[in-house]
């Protein structure tokens, strides 16, 4: 399934500056595996050592936070928009 | 989801107030009732910086009756690119004082309360308790989690915004009616993983884009109009000029506002919760930190050193220490920098102020360069003590 993945500014160093990249996979887990294969290192910024989503990074399929859906097993239907939204604290 | 107004209306508007706020009064959704609510409202702005500047200016102009400003910092020239509440003649002045002066100039009909202090666990509950709503314009995770916790514990809504380069986010956190910040991000990132605006930069006008959303939401919550940004996160990309919203759910497992909260009072230490420098970096830097002056002495003696600047290329372009080779921190974290390091020279790392070089130092030391050191205070310290003619940023 082809999906599009929205990359936040602080992770665009991994994607050569691209804000939107295409991904493949039936679930978020597969999409993230493919993403890390395409852009080595980016997976570790989203998943921790045990392979779980990091607590300061949210991933949305459409406008739903996957933590409140099926987590990494959340289905990613063809054409889905996946957004990675890390915590940012700047304000001054 | 519409919510009831947060504030009861004031008894009346004076003739001066009617004249001043006439463009609000003729909007049916605001009207006399809405403007009277604003007049009765007490809003606290945490930080008179990038987000606080536009927020305070518009809250003042809108006629929010009592406006509090908390800030401990002084105005620096590098603030003026975005912190539009301060002017050239305010450089060196306390930000809270400078902001209050601008607010009084914009609207003499409202009260300004100056809190010339850093917000701490000691004073945050007392300061917040005097206000109806909080606008968060701070610049670090430790203060943001403290603001969230205090607001939830006091049952107050707060309007949150954050900015980085061309990206902004905003939301309204109000545990009584929706999620809190901990529902969105249960834990802060480890230190070093997310750069601050001081490290990564911020487009000046982005502050206005996000700060004005915060004011818009504050006014709606105070007056009880429209659909406030409760339970939604607004995400703005200034480069692509796109606004998107995603849902933010109240987390039943939230340690603060969930079903079985385990955090029932403020944490003792938010700096420790967020960590300003990681444990690895602290350990690496202990006993391996030199001053800018010691670096200069080594260079003057002709010691066999290899000086590495771990900042980003555009920072290096602004100012650098003579003789330093640029290898950004990321190349240490992913390991690619290590093979290029000389085995026969003493490795000296530096960054802007010493935090990033400490992170890189941890990597370098664990790779076997046991005599490697970093420069405390970074290039800023070099400029201050060795060459004040260089520009700071």
PDB file of C-alpha atoms in Angstrom, chain A residues 6 8-10 12 19-20 44-45 54-58 60 62-65 67-68 81 83 85-92, chain B residues 50-51 82-83 137-139 141 144 162-164 167 169 183-190 193-194 235 237 240 244 246-247 249:
ATOM      1  CA  UNK A   6       4.979  13.766   6.615  1.00  0.00           C
ATOM      2  CA  UNK A   8       8.890  17.097  10.707  1.00  0.00           C
ATOM      3  CA  UNK A   9      11.614  19.706  10.324  1.00  0.00           C
ATOM      4  CA  UNK A  10      13.882  18.209  12.957  1.00  0.00           C
ATOM      5  CA  UNK A  12      14.438  16.164   7.631  1.00  0.00           C
ATOM      6  CA  UNK A  19       9.008  17.148   4.008  1.00  0.00           C
ATOM      7  CA  UNK A  20       6.878  14.480   2.377  1.00  0.00           C
ATOM      8  CA  UNK A  44      15.495   5.188  15.944  1.00  0.00           C
ATOM      9  CA  UNK A  45      14.229   8.743  16.328  1.00  0.00           C
ATOM     10  CA  UNK A  54       8.837   7.039  21.781  1.00  0.00           C
ATOM     11  CA  UNK A  55       6.678   8.924  24.285  1.00  0.00           C
ATOM     12  CA  UNK A  56       7.630  12.360  22.950  1.00  0.00           C
ATOM     13  CA  UNK A  57       6.862  11.559  19.327  1.00  0.00           C
ATOM     14  CA  UNK A  58       3.293  11.200  18.129  1.00  0.00           C
ATOM     15  CA  UNK A  60      -0.939  10.105  13.239  1.00  0.00           C
ATOM     16  CA  UNK A  62      -4.997  10.708   9.077  1.00  0.00           C
ATOM     17  CA  UNK A  63      -5.918  12.863  12.054  1.00  0.00           C
ATOM     18  CA  UNK A  64      -5.891  10.003  14.577  1.00  0.00           C
ATOM     19  CA  UNK A  65      -3.077   9.511  17.078  1.00  0.00           C
ATOM     20  CA  UNK A  67      -1.540   5.610  20.514  1.00  0.00           C
ATOM     21  CA  UNK A  68      -5.325   5.696  20.775  1.00  0.00           C
ATOM     22  CA  UNK A  81      -1.386  10.399   5.202  1.00  0.00           C
ATOM     23  CA  UNK A  83       2.311  12.423  10.167  1.00  0.00           C
ATOM     24  CA  UNK A  85       4.833  15.076  15.164  1.00  0.00           C
ATOM     25  CA  UNK A  86       7.589  15.330  17.765  1.00  0.00           C
ATOM     26  CA  UNK A  87       7.352  17.513  20.864  1.00  0.00           C
ATOM     27  CA  UNK A  88       8.841  20.964  20.300  1.00  0.00           C
ATOM     28  CA  UNK A  89       9.285  23.455  23.121  1.00  0.00           C
ATOM     29  CA  UNK A  90      10.490  26.662  21.435  1.00  0.00           C
ATOM     30  CA  UNK A  91       8.594  29.836  22.181  1.00  0.00           C
ATOM     31  CA  UNK A  92      11.025  32.628  22.819  1.00  0.00           C
TER      32      UNK A  92
ATOM     33  CA  UNK B  50       8.689  35.352  20.772  1.00  0.00           C
ATOM     34  CA  UNK B  51       5.155  34.126  21.443  1.00  0.00           C
ATOM     35  CA  UNK B  82      10.925  38.611  16.516  1.00  0.00           C
ATOM     36  CA  UNK B  83      10.055  39.929  19.985  1.00  0.00           C
ATOM     37  CA  UNK B 137       5.015  31.368  25.618  1.00  0.00           C
ATOM     38  CA  UNK B 138       7.968  29.690  27.278  1.00  0.00           C
ATOM     39  CA  UNK B 139      10.933  28.165  25.531  1.00  0.00           C
ATOM     40  CA  UNK B 141      10.263  21.603  28.227  1.00  0.00           C
ATOM     41  CA  UNK B 144       6.130  23.793  29.847  1.00  0.00           C
ATOM     42  CA  UNK B 162       5.392  26.271  20.244  1.00  0.00           C
ATOM     43  CA  UNK B 163       7.638  27.247  17.373  1.00  0.00           C
ATOM     44  CA  UNK B 164      10.750  26.015  15.603  1.00  0.00           C
ATOM     45  CA  UNK B 167       6.966  25.059  12.112  1.00  0.00           C
ATOM     46  CA  UNK B 169       1.935  24.170  16.884  1.00  0.00           C
ATOM     47  CA  UNK B 183      -2.013  13.502  27.298  1.00  0.00           C
ATOM     48  CA  UNK B 184      -0.373  14.757  24.092  1.00  0.00           C
ATOM     49  CA  UNK B 185       3.229  14.105  25.099  1.00  0.00           C
ATOM     50  CA  UNK B 186       3.477  11.945  28.236  1.00  0.00           C
ATOM     51  CA  UNK B 187       7.222  12.455  28.512  1.00  0.00           C
ATOM     52  CA  UNK B 188       9.706  15.086  27.382  1.00  0.00           C
ATOM     53  CA  UNK B 189      12.390  14.094  24.883  1.00  0.00           C
ATOM     54  CA  UNK B 190      15.814  13.341  26.294  1.00  0.00           C
ATOM     55  CA  UNK B 193      17.377  15.230  20.919  1.00  0.00           C
ATOM     56  CA  UNK B 194      15.245  18.289  20.189  1.00  0.00           C
ATOM     57  CA  UNK B 235       0.028  22.359  13.057  1.00  0.00           C
ATOM     58  CA  UNK B 237       3.980  24.852   8.175  1.00  0.00           C
ATOM     59  CA  UNK B 240       4.319  25.178   2.550  1.00  0.00           C
ATOM     60  CA  UNK B 244      -3.577  21.089   9.616  1.00  0.00           C
ATOM     61  CA  UNK B 246      -5.085  16.496  14.374  1.00  0.00           C
ATOM     62  CA  UNK B 247      -7.126  15.151  17.264  1.00  0.00           C
ATOM     63  CA  UNK B 249      -7.480  12.729  22.991  1.00  0.00           C
TER      64      UNK B 249
END
